[in-house]
mmCIF file of C-alpha atoms and ligand atoms in Angstrom:
data_model
loop_
_atom_site.group_PDB
_atom_site.id
_atom_site.type_symbol
_atom_site.label_atom_id
_atom_site.label_comp_id
_atom_site.label_asym_id
_atom_site.label_seq_id
_atom_site.Cartn_x
_atom_site.Cartn_y
_atom_site.Cartn_z
ATOM 1 C CA MET A 99 89.228 47.224 164.731
ATOM 2 C CA GLY A 100 86.318 47.712 167.587
ATOM 3 C CA ALA A 101 84.034 50.933 167.144
ATOM 4 C CA ILE A 102 85.831 54.322 167.182
ATOM 5 C CA ARG A 103 85.577 55.912 170.691
ATOM 6 C CA VAL A 104 84.325 59.218 170.237
ATOM 7 C CA ALA A 105 84.682 62.233 172.920
ATOM 8 C CA ILE A 106 82.484 65.659 172.200
ATOM 9 C CA ASN A 107 84.023 68.328 174.117
ATOM 10 C CA GLY A 108 81.214 71.053 174.240
ATOM 11 C CA PHE A 109 77.640 69.905 173.769
ATOM 12 C CA GLY A 110 76.280 73.010 172.114
ATOM 13 C CA THR A 111 74.734 73.877 168.772
ATOM 14 C CA ILE A 112 77.372 71.729 166.740
ATOM 15 C CA GLY A 113 78.316 69.451 169.707
ATOM 16 C CA LYS A 114 74.791 67.748 170.349
ATOM 17 C CA ARG A 115 74.435 67.590 166.488
ATOM 18 C CA VAL A 116 77.855 65.983 166.129
ATOM 19 C CA ALA A 117 76.814 63.385 169.012
ATOM 20 C CA ASP A 118 73.740 62.280 166.881
ATOM 21 C CA ALA A 119 75.354 61.767 163.725
ATOM 22 C CA VAL A 120 78.551 59.870 165.652
ATOM 23 C CA ASP A 121 75.616 57.836 167.245
ATOM 24 C CA ALA A 122 73.962 56.963 164.173
ATOM 25 C CA GLN A 123 76.869 55.225 163.084
ATOM 26 C CA ASP A 124 77.724 51.255 163.302
ATOM 27 C CA ASP A 125 81.656 51.721 163.204
ATOM 28 C CA MET A 126 81.774 54.678 165.924
ATOM 29 C CA GLU A 127 80.302 55.318 169.535
ATOM 30 C CA VAL A 128 80.162 58.243 171.519
ATOM 31 C CA VAL A 129 81.922 57.449 174.798
ATOM 32 C CA GLY A 130 80.951 60.887 176.568
ATOM 33 C CA VAL A 131 80.140 64.751 175.948
ATOM 34 C CA THR A 132 80.992 67.629 178.194
ATOM 35 C CA LYS A 133 79.429 70.619 179.626
ATOM 36 C CA THR A 134 81.009 73.410 181.286
ATOM 37 C CA GLY A 135 77.984 73.150 184.516
ATOM 38 C CA PRO A 136 74.494 71.796 184.940
ATOM 39 C CA SER A 137 71.884 73.427 182.550
ATOM 40 C CA PHE A 138 69.236 72.615 180.224
ATOM 41 C CA GLY A 139 71.707 71.196 177.789
ATOM 42 C CA CYS A 140 72.326 68.316 180.332
ATOM 43 C CA ASP A 141 69.007 66.734 179.687
ATOM 44 C CA LEU A 142 69.561 65.806 176.052
ATOM 45 C CA ALA A 143 72.755 64.084 177.122
ATOM 46 C CA VAL A 144 70.429 61.708 179.653
ATOM 47 C CA LYS A 145 67.822 61.192 177.188
ATOM 48 C CA LYS A 146 70.205 60.271 174.463
ATOM 49 C CA GLY A 147 72.154 58.128 176.909
ATOM 50 C CA PHE A 148 75.456 59.929 176.411
ATOM 51 C CA PRO A 149 77.827 59.726 179.661
ATOM 52 C CA LEU A 150 78.154 63.499 180.754
ATOM 53 C CA TYR A 151 81.259 64.813 181.695
ATOM 54 C CA CYS A 152 82.511 68.204 182.803
ATOM 55 C CA THR A 153 84.521 70.421 180.665
ATOM 56 C CA PHE A 154 87.034 71.079 183.451
ATOM 57 C CA ASP A 155 88.922 68.734 185.679
ATOM 58 C CA ASP A 156 88.034 70.563 189.259
ATOM 59 C CA GLU A 157 86.401 68.616 191.798
ATOM 60 C CA ALA A 158 84.148 71.707 192.611
ATOM 61 C CA ALA A 159 83.383 71.825 188.989
ATOM 62 C CA VAL A 160 82.393 68.217 188.803
ATOM 63 C CA SER A 161 80.396 68.090 191.765
ATOM 64 C CA ARG A 162 77.819 70.869 190.715
ATOM 65 C CA PHE A 163 76.432 68.491 188.262
ATOM 66 C CA ALA A 164 75.429 66.418 191.020
ATOM 67 C CA GLU A 165 74.087 69.320 193.124
ATOM 68 C CA GLN A 166 71.348 69.560 190.164
ATOM 69 C CA GLY A 167 71.027 65.856 189.996
ATOM 70 C CA TYR A 168 72.808 64.840 186.899
ATOM 71 C CA VAL A 169 75.178 62.018 186.907
ATOM 72 C CA CYS A 170 78.672 63.208 186.200
ATOM 73 C CA SER A 171 81.329 60.724 184.864
ATOM 74 C CA GLY A 172 84.476 62.773 185.819
ATOM 75 C CA GLY A 173 86.692 65.695 184.127
ATOM 76 C CA LEU A 174 87.854 66.228 180.660
ATOM 77 C CA SER A 175 90.790 64.181 181.266
ATOM 78 C CA ASP A 176 88.879 61.189 182.449
ATOM 79 C CA LEU A 177 86.667 61.356 179.194
ATOM 80 C CA LEU A 178 90.195 61.552 177.074
ATOM 81 C CA SER A 179 91.338 58.902 178.432
ATOM 82 C CA ILE A 180 88.860 56.329 177.331
ATOM 83 C CA ALA A 181 88.575 57.765 173.577
ATOM 84 C CA ASP A 182 90.529 57.374 170.466
ATOM 85 C CA VAL A 183 89.358 60.903 169.139
ATOM 86 C CA VAL A 184 87.846 63.926 170.651
ATOM 87 C CA VAL A 185 85.938 66.215 168.477
ATOM 88 C CA ASP A 186 86.152 70.051 169.950
ATOM 89 C CA CYS A 187 82.817 71.901 170.044
ATOM 90 C CA ALA A 188 83.707 74.430 171.981
ATOM 91 C CA PRO A 189 83.096 78.024 171.127
ATOM 92 C CA GLY A 190 85.448 79.415 168.851
ATOM 93 C CA LYS A 191 88.819 80.940 169.671
ATOM 94 C CA MET A 192 89.251 78.147 172.580
ATOM 95 C CA GLY A 193 91.558 76.107 170.782
ATOM 96 C CA ALA A 194 94.921 76.947 171.802
ATOM 97 C CA GLU A 195 93.999 76.369 175.404
ATOM 98 C CA ASN A 196 91.945 72.814 174.620
ATOM 99 C CA LEU A 197 94.936 71.726 171.886
ATOM 100 C CA ALA A 198 97.558 71.446 174.941
ATOM 101 C CA LYS A 199 94.986 69.235 176.908
ATOM 102 C CA TYR A 200 94.826 66.731 173.954
ATOM 103 C CA GLN A 201 98.553 66.734 172.943
ATOM 104 C CA SER A 202 98.935 65.951 176.508
ATOM 105 C CA ALA A 203 96.423 63.158 176.491
ATOM 106 C CA GLY A 204 98.075 61.899 173.348
ATOM 107 C CA ILE A 205 94.750 61.578 171.566
ATOM 108 C CA LYS A 206 93.421 62.519 168.114
ATOM 109 C CA TYR A 207 91.403 65.794 168.042
ATOM 110 C CA MET A 208 89.119 67.649 165.509
ATOM 111 C CA PHE A 209 88.337 71.366 165.770
ATOM 112 C CA GLN A 210 85.625 73.592 164.157
ATOM 113 C CA GLY A 211 85.568 76.397 161.976
ATOM 114 C CA GLY A 212 85.759 79.159 164.757
ATOM 115 C CA GLU A 213 89.619 78.038 164.971
ATOM 116 C CA LYS A 214 92.183 79.312 162.637
ATOM 117 C CA HIS A 215 93.736 76.685 160.106
ATOM 118 C CA ALA A 216 96.935 77.865 161.800
ATOM 119 C CA LEU A 217 96.147 76.327 164.963
ATOM 120 C CA THR A 218 96.138 72.633 163.162
ATOM 121 C CA GLY A 219 97.779 73.250 160.195
ATOM 122 C CA LEU A 220 95.452 71.045 158.388
ATOM 123 C CA SER A 221 91.733 71.557 157.461
ATOM 124 C CA TYR A 222 89.008 69.217 156.288
ATOM 125 C CA THR A 223 86.045 68.980 153.963
ATOM 126 C CA SER A 224 84.772 65.875 152.772
ATOM 127 C CA SER A 225 84.888 66.652 149.081
ATOM 128 C CA ALA A 226 88.117 68.586 148.774
ATOM 129 C CA ASN A 227 90.955 66.797 150.877
ATOM 130 C CA HIS A 228 89.790 63.479 152.844
ATOM 131 C CA SER A 229 93.145 62.040 151.469
ATOM 132 C CA ASP A 230 95.354 64.841 152.840
ATOM 133 C CA ASN A 231 93.684 64.031 156.714
ATOM 134 C CA LEU A 232 94.166 60.158 156.581
ATOM 135 C CA ASN A 233 95.569 58.933 159.754
ATOM 136 C CA ALA A 234 96.913 62.818 160.455
ATOM 137 C CA GLN A 235 96.431 63.372 164.654
ATOM 138 C CA GLY A 236 94.480 66.831 164.387
ATOM 139 C CA THR A 237 92.667 68.699 162.071
ATOM 140 C CA ARG A 238 89.985 71.291 161.854
ATOM 141 C CA VAL A 239 86.409 70.787 159.877
ATOM 142 C CA VAL A 240 86.031 74.532 158.163
ATOM 143 C CA SER A 241 83.081 76.408 158.671
ATOM 144 C CA CYS A 242 79.571 76.116 157.531
ATOM 145 C CA ASN A 243 80.319 78.811 154.856
ATOM 146 C CA THR A 244 83.609 77.245 153.806
ATOM 147 C CA THR A 245 82.030 73.878 153.546
ATOM 148 C CA GLY A 246 79.453 75.065 151.750
ATOM 149 C CA LEU A 247 81.384 76.838 149.126
ATOM 150 C CA SER A 248 83.409 73.844 148.794
ATOM 151 C CA ARG A 249 80.617 71.566 147.954
ATOM 152 C CA THR A 250 79.716 73.628 144.716
ATOM 153 C CA LEU A 251 83.301 74.969 143.904
ATOM 154 C CA VAL A 252 85.522 71.919 144.322
ATOM 155 C CA PRO A 253 83.571 69.617 141.673
ATOM 156 C CA LEU A 254 83.575 72.791 139.355
ATOM 157 C CA TYR A 255 87.516 73.425 140.069
ATOM 158 C CA GLU A 256 87.914 69.433 139.118
ATOM 159 C CA HIS A 257 86.517 69.870 136.102
ATOM 160 C CA CYS A 258 87.967 73.031 134.820
ATOM 161 C CA GLY A 259 91.191 72.802 136.308
ATOM 162 C CA SER A 260 91.285 76.266 137.314
ATOM 163 C CA LEU A 261 88.732 78.755 138.890
ATOM 164 C CA LYS A 262 88.813 82.158 139.919
ATOM 165 C CA VAL A 263 85.911 83.406 142.395
ATOM 166 C CA GLU A 264 84.068 86.680 144.089
ATOM 167 C CA CYS A 265 81.675 85.782 146.510
ATOM 168 C CA THR A 266 79.468 87.666 149.029
ATOM 169 C CA MET A 267 78.395 86.014 152.135
ATOM 170 C CA ILE A 268 74.916 87.261 153.154
ATOM 171 C CA ARG A 269 75.148 85.779 156.621
ATOM 172 C CA ARG A 270 72.704 85.122 159.759
ATOM 173 C CA ALA A 271 73.184 87.367 162.361
ATOM 174 C CA ALA A 272 72.690 84.680 165.367
ATOM 175 C CA ASP A 273 71.890 80.945 165.727
ATOM 176 C CA PRO A 274 68.055 80.645 166.708
ATOM 177 C CA GLY A 275 69.212 79.948 170.095
ATOM 178 C CA ASP A 276 71.388 82.769 170.769
ATOM 179 C CA SER A 277 69.900 85.827 172.618
ATOM 180 C CA ASN A 278 72.994 87.864 172.543
ATOM 181 C CA LYS A 279 74.056 88.514 169.178
ATOM 182 C CA GLY A 280 72.761 90.971 166.439
ATOM 183 C CA PRO A 281 72.234 93.134 164.547
ATOM 184 C CA ILE A 282 68.166 93.086 164.786
ATOM 185 C CA ASN A 283 67.283 95.850 163.105
ATOM 186 C CA ALA A 284 70.434 96.547 160.417
ATOM 187 C CA ILE A 285 72.578 95.398 157.776
ATOM 188 C CA LYS A 286 76.360 94.890 158.993
ATOM 189 C CA PRO A 287 79.019 94.845 156.393
ATOM 190 C CA VAL A 288 82.269 92.866 157.561
ATOM 191 C CA LEU A 289 84.644 96.020 156.989
ATOM 192 C CA LYS A 290 87.644 93.749 157.182
ATOM 193 C CA VAL A 291 87.934 93.061 153.329
ATOM 194 C CA PRO A 292 88.447 90.916 152.023
ATOM 195 C CA SER A 293 86.614 88.744 154.527
ATOM 196 C CA HIS A 294 88.140 85.533 155.688
ATOM 197 C CA HIS A 295 85.523 83.088 154.221
ATOM 198 C CA GLY A 296 85.925 82.781 150.768
ATOM 199 C CA PRO A 297 89.824 82.329 151.238
ATOM 200 C CA ASP A 298 89.374 79.944 153.786
ATOM 201 C CA VAL A 299 88.829 77.519 151.346
ATOM 202 C CA MET A 300 92.067 77.584 149.961
ATOM 203 C CA THR A 301 92.858 75.900 153.424
ATOM 204 C CA VAL A 302 91.098 72.841 151.977
ATOM 205 C CA LYS A 303 91.613 73.764 147.854
ATOM 206 C CA PRO A 304 94.637 75.867 147.461
ATOM 207 C CA GLU A 305 94.418 75.691 143.819
ATOM 208 C CA ILE A 306 90.994 77.916 143.705
ATOM 209 C CA GLU A 307 91.512 81.599 143.793
ATOM 210 C CA ILE A 308 88.800 83.256 146.045
ATOM 211 C CA ASN A 309 88.045 86.389 147.810
ATOM 212 C CA SER A 310 84.924 87.058 149.453
ATOM 213 C CA LEU A 311 82.808 90.116 151.042
ATOM 214 C CA ALA A 312 80.442 89.535 154.167
ATOM 215 C CA VAL A 313 77.571 91.035 155.386
ATOM 216 C CA ALA A 314 75.564 90.297 158.619
ATOM 217 C CA VAL A 315 71.527 90.466 158.287
ATOM 218 C CA PRO A 316 68.978 90.231 160.962
ATOM 219 C CA THR A 317 67.769 86.552 160.146
ATOM 220 C CA THR A 318 68.556 83.287 162.587
ATOM 221 C CA ILE A 319 68.285 81.089 159.705
ATOM 222 C CA MET A 320 70.631 79.827 156.939
ATOM 223 C CA HIS A 321 73.427 82.082 155.035
ATOM 224 C CA VAL A 322 73.167 82.794 151.226
ATOM 225 C CA HIS A 323 76.194 83.127 149.039
ATOM 226 C CA SER A 324 76.145 85.032 146.027
ATOM 227 C CA ILE A 325 78.687 83.556 143.697
ATOM 228 C CA ILE A 326 80.702 84.474 140.659
ATOM 229 C CA ALA A 327 83.065 82.196 139.053
ATOM 230 C CA ASP A 328 85.132 82.882 136.094
ATOM 231 C CA LEU A 329 85.994 79.302 134.488
ATOM 232 C CA PRO A 330 88.972 79.063 132.042
ATOM 233 C CA SER A 331 88.202 79.299 128.480
ATOM 234 C CA GLY A 332 87.805 76.266 126.872
ATOM 235 C CA HIS A 333 85.901 74.565 130.006
ATOM 236 C CA GLY A 334 83.123 73.106 127.639
ATOM 237 C CA LEU A 335 80.314 73.673 130.250
ATOM 238 C CA THR A 336 76.902 74.754 129.687
ATOM 239 C CA THR A 337 74.435 76.013 132.616
ATOM 240 C CA GLU A 338 72.707 72.882 132.298
ATOM 241 C CA ASN A 339 76.068 70.795 132.407
ATOM 242 C CA ILE A 340 76.609 72.318 135.304
ATOM 243 C CA LEU A 341 73.656 71.443 137.024
ATOM 244 C CA GLU A 342 74.277 68.142 136.181
ATOM 245 C CA LEU A 343 77.688 68.144 137.736
ATOM 246 C CA TRP A 344 76.161 69.611 141.144
ATOM 247 C CA GLY A 345 73.317 66.724 140.648
ATOM 248 C CA ASN A 346 75.771 64.183 140.651
ATOM 249 C CA THR A 347 77.663 66.105 143.809
ATOM 250 C CA PRO A 348 76.648 64.723 147.477
ATOM 251 C CA ARG A 349 75.177 66.907 149.785
ATOM 252 C CA VAL A 350 73.864 69.276 147.047
ATOM 253 C CA ILE A 351 70.138 69.762 146.676
ATOM 254 C CA ILE A 352 69.358 71.922 143.173
ATOM 255 C CA MET A 353 65.617 72.775 142.962
ATOM 256 C CA ASN A 354 63.851 75.389 140.669
ATOM 257 C CA GLY A 355 62.716 78.476 143.201
ATOM 258 C CA SER A 356 59.694 79.539 140.770
ATOM 259 C CA GLU A 357 58.127 76.237 139.826
ATOM 260 C CA ASN A 358 58.768 75.074 143.348
ATOM 261 C CA ARG A 359 57.656 77.977 145.668
ATOM 262 C CA ILE A 360 60.987 78.185 147.246
ATOM 263 C CA THR A 361 62.158 81.350 146.272
ATOM 264 C CA THR A 362 63.691 82.323 150.085
ATOM 265 C CA THR A 363 65.468 80.683 152.951
ATOM 266 C CA ALA A 364 61.889 80.679 154.980
ATOM 267 C CA GLU A 365 60.778 77.983 152.297
ATOM 268 C CA VAL A 366 63.964 76.157 151.928
ATOM 269 C CA MET A 367 64.343 75.637 155.817
ATOM 270 C CA GLU A 368 60.816 74.573 156.027
ATOM 271 C CA MET A 369 61.317 72.071 153.445
ATOM 272 C CA ALA A 370 63.901 70.976 155.639
ATOM 273 C CA ARG A 371 61.345 70.678 158.318
ATOM 274 C CA ASP A 372 59.438 68.320 156.169
ATOM 275 C CA ILE A 373 62.422 66.159 155.302
ATOM 276 C CA GLY A 374 62.501 65.372 159.026
ATOM 277 C CA ARG A 375 65.877 65.536 160.285
ATOM 278 C CA LYS A 376 66.255 66.517 163.927
ATOM 279 C CA TRP A 377 66.107 70.262 164.453
ATOM 280 C CA GLY A 378 64.747 70.682 161.129
ATOM 281 C CA ASP A 379 68.712 70.352 159.925
ATOM 282 C CA LEU A 380 69.419 70.632 156.233
ATOM 283 C CA HIS A 381 72.921 69.045 155.684
ATOM 284 C CA GLU A 382 72.696 69.734 151.953
ATOM 285 C CA ILE A 383 73.606 72.819 150.273
ATOM 286 C CA PHE A 384 70.700 74.138 148.520
ATOM 287 C CA VAL A 385 71.013 75.825 145.377
ATOM 288 C CA TRP A 386 68.311 77.593 143.218
ATOM 289 C CA GLU A 387 68.621 76.359 139.663
ATOM 290 C CA ASP A 388 66.941 79.346 138.077
ATOM 291 C CA GLY A 389 69.406 81.245 139.501
ATOM 292 C CA VAL A 390 72.397 79.492 137.987
ATOM 293 C CA LYS A 391 73.425 81.238 134.571
ATOM 294 C CA LEU A 392 76.577 80.864 132.426
ATOM 295 C CA VAL A 393 77.272 83.844 130.758
ATOM 296 C CA GLY A 394 80.345 83.330 128.316
ATOM 297 C CA ASP A 395 83.115 82.334 130.699
ATOM 298 C CA ARG A 396 81.481 83.739 133.907
ATOM 299 C CA LEU A 397 79.161 81.709 136.183
ATOM 300 C CA TYR A 398 76.536 83.337 138.400
ATOM 301 C CA TYR A 399 74.761 81.701 141.126
ATOM 302 C CA PHE A 400 73.398 81.647 144.567
ATOM 303 C CA GLN A 401 73.374 78.883 147.079
ATOM 304 C CA ALA A 402 71.971 78.543 150.771
ATOM 305 C CA ILE A 403 73.740 77.141 153.977
ATOM 306 C CA HIS A 404 72.020 75.862 156.932
ATOM 307 C CA GLN A 405 74.873 76.982 159.338
ATOM 308 C CA GLU A 406 73.950 74.755 162.096
ATOM 309 C CA SER A 407 73.876 71.414 160.446
ATOM 310 C CA ASP A 408 75.784 71.617 156.649
ATOM 311 C CA VAL A 409 79.138 70.414 158.732
ATOM 312 C CA ILE A 410 77.962 67.863 160.911
ATOM 313 C CA PRO A 411 78.398 64.896 158.328
ATOM 314 C CA GLU A 412 81.566 66.386 157.538
ATOM 315 C CA ASN A 413 82.785 65.760 160.815
ATOM 316 C CA VAL A 414 81.986 62.141 160.583
ATOM 317 C CA ASP A 415 83.752 61.442 157.701
ATOM 318 C CA CYS A 416 86.621 63.386 159.139
ATOM 319 C CA ILE A 417 86.600 60.791 162.122
ATOM 320 C CA ARG A 418 87.154 58.293 159.629
ATOM 321 C CA ALA A 419 89.948 60.144 157.976
ATOM 322 C CA LEU A 420 91.820 60.732 160.938
ATOM 323 C CA MET A 421 91.311 57.163 162.201
ATOM 324 C CA GLY A 422 92.376 55.626 158.811
ATOM 325 C CA THR A 423 89.002 53.480 158.388
ATOM 326 C CA GLU A 424 87.926 54.747 154.997
ATOM 327 C CA SER A 425 90.346 56.145 152.651
ATOM 328 C CA ASP A 426 87.656 56.815 149.813
ATOM 329 C CA TRP A 427 85.628 60.137 150.554
ATOM 330 C CA LYS A 428 82.515 59.055 148.602
ATOM 331 C CA ARG A 429 82.303 56.097 150.415
ATOM 332 C CA SER A 430 82.583 57.910 153.637
ATOM 333 C CA VAL A 431 79.968 59.950 152.618
ATOM 334 C CA ALA A 432 77.407 57.415 151.328
ATOM 335 C CA LYS A 433 77.771 55.551 154.686
ATOM 336 C CA THR A 434 77.540 58.771 156.694
ATOM 337 C CA ASP A 435 74.578 59.976 155.093
ATOM 338 C CA ALA A 436 72.550 56.537 154.584
ATOM 339 C CA ALA A 437 73.078 55.857 158.520
ATOM 340 C CA ILE A 438 71.668 59.106 159.583
ATOM 341 C CA SER A 439 68.605 58.614 157.369
ATOM 342 C CA ARG A 440 68.021 55.465 159.137
ATOM 343 C CA TYR A 441 68.746 56.766 162.539
ATOM 344 C CA TYR A 442 65.966 59.137 162.137
ATOM 345 C CA GLY A 443 63.760 56.780 160.077
ATOM 346 C CA LEU A 444 63.765 58.805 156.820
HETATM 347 P P1 NAD B 269 78.114 77.071 171.499
HETATM 348 O O1 NAD B 269 78.185 78.248 171.966
HETATM 349 O O2 NAD B 269 76.581 76.584 170.703
HETATM 350 O O3 NAD B 269 78.386 75.737 172.038
HETATM 351 C C1 NAD B 269 79.926 75.554 172.492
HETATM 352 C C2 NAD B 269 79.436 74.479 173.768
HETATM 353 O O4 NAD B 269 80.960 74.425 174.384
HETATM 354 C C3 NAD B 269 78.932 75.059 174.828
HETATM 355 O O5 NAD B 269 77.944 74.345 175.369
HETATM 356 C C4 NAD B 269 79.553 75.592 175.997
HETATM 357 O O6 NAD B 269 79.133 75.426 177.303
HETATM 358 C C5 NAD B 269 80.794 74.690 175.791
HETATM 359 N N1 NAD B 269 81.769 75.428 176.395
HETATM 360 C C6 NAD B 269 82.286 76.589 176.671
HETATM 361 N N2 NAD B 269 83.809 76.899 177.039
HETATM 362 C C7 NAD B 269 84.193 75.297 176.595
HETATM 363 C C8 NAD B 269 85.546 75.063 176.793
HETATM 364 N N3 NAD B 269 86.559 75.441 177.097
HETATM 365 N N4 NAD B 269 85.513 73.712 176.382
HETATM 366 C C9 NAD B 269 84.804 72.847 175.730
HETATM 367 N N5 NAD B 269 83.486 73.377 176.000
HETATM 368 C C10 NAD B 269 83.109 74.716 176.481
HETATM 369 O O7 NAD B 269 78.704 77.119 169.963
HETATM 370 P P2 NAD B 269 78.682 76.429 168.600
HETATM 371 O O8 NAD B 269 77.924 77.197 168.028
HETATM 372 O O9 NAD B 269 78.154 74.916 168.843
HETATM 373 O O10 NAD B 269 80.039 76.510 168.107
HETATM 374 C C11 NAD B 269 81.171 75.460 168.203
HETATM 375 C C12 NAD B 269 82.250 75.386 167.055
HETATM 376 O O11 NAD B 269 81.461 75.306 165.940
HETATM 377 C C13 NAD B 269 82.909 77.006 166.971
HETATM 378 O O12 NAD B 269 84.223 76.783 166.427
HETATM 379 C C14 NAD B 269 82.169 77.531 165.825
HETATM 380 O O13 NAD B 269 82.838 78.812 165.044
HETATM 381 C C15 NAD B 269 82.128 76.203 164.797
HETATM 382 N N6 NAD B 269 80.625 76.610 164.424
HETATM 383 C C16 NAD B 269 79.743 76.981 164.409
HETATM 384 C C17 NAD B 269 78.333 76.999 163.449
HETATM 385 C C18 NAD B 269 76.861 77.653 163.955
HETATM 386 O O14 NAD B 269 76.202 78.102 163.166
HETATM 387 N N7 NAD B 269 76.651 77.265 165.272
HETATM 388 C C19 NAD B 269 78.715 76.580 162.657
HETATM 389 C C20 NAD B 269 79.782 75.642 162.004
HETATM 390 C C21 NAD B 269 80.871 75.886 162.978
#
C-alpha cells in the first residue's frame, strides 16, 4: 500500500498540529488542508507546502483566496476526492453537517473531542481501544481531557480489573490564540454536574466507573486534573508500583515537583518549550511524582494536560487504526512518536 492520503478539514489550533504530525510520518501524507477564507493561517500551509483548499465548495468562496494572493486548489469536495481519510478539525459541534459531506464522498473520517460520541457511535484513544477502531469507517478522537484521563487510568484499570474514579478538571479558560473567551478575572464552576469530561472516558473504556466536576480558571496553558481513584481490594499495589506502572506507559512524564522546581503548570510548559517541539507542545501527560499517594485502597494524584497537543499523536495512531495498517497500539505509538521526534530534530 502507498502512503495513506490524509485531508485535514479545518487548519486551526488542532488542524495545523495534526498536519505537521502526519507530515512527519513515512506511511501517510497530507494531500490538502482547508481554510474558510484567506487569513494569516494560510501562510503556514503555504510555507509547509500543504495544498490549500476552501472549506466550502462555492466558487465565490474559492476565488477569494486568489484575491489575497493564495493558490487555492478547490473546494472541500475536490480535496475529499483525492484522500483516503479526512481528519475533521473544525470547531466543535459542526460535525453533523460535515459528516454528511464525508459520507457522500465515501471517505473514512475522524472527528475531534468537541463532537459528541453519538455522532460516530465510536471513539478513540490509543491506549484504550485502538483495536475496536481497526478498519472502522469513522470515529472521534476524544478530547484533551479524556485523552489525559485515559493515559493514566487505563493502565491502572488493566492492572486492577476495576476502578472507581472521582476527578475535578481545573480547566484553562481559553487557548493562547483565543481573544473571545473567558473568564479573565473569575473562577467559573461548570454547573452541570457531573461534568461530561470524566464520563467521556467510558466511551473508550466503559469498564472504568468515573465522574467529574469542572472549573474554568483564568489561564491559557494547561488543564490540571485532581483525581481520586478507588482501587479494588487485593490490588497489591504501592505508590511506588503505580509510579513504575506509569513510568512504563507511553506518553506519560513523571517528575518530582519539589526536587526539579517544577511545581506549577508554568514550569511544566517551560520544560515543554525546552524539549523543542513546535509551538512548545507537550504531547505527554505530566504527573507530579510527589503529588501521588495511595492511602489504603484510595489513590490521590494530580496531572497536567497540554490541551492543544496531547491529542495530536493520537490522531496519527487513529489514522492507522481506521486504515487497518497497524493493529498493535504500542507499535503505532512508538512509530508516531519516533517520527515526530526526528521531524523536529530532537
Ligand atoms: P480552532 O477554532 O482553533 O480551529 C478550527 C478551524 O476550523 C479554524 O481554522 C476555522 O476557520 C475552521 N472552520 C470553521 N468552520 C469550519 C467548517 N465548517 N469546516 C471545517 N473547518 C471549519 O478550533 P480547534 O481548537 O482547533 O478545535 C478543533 C476541534 O478540536 C474541536 O472539536 C475542539 O473541541 C477539538 N479540540 C480542541 C482542543 C484545544 O485545546 N484547542 C483540544 C482537543 C480537542
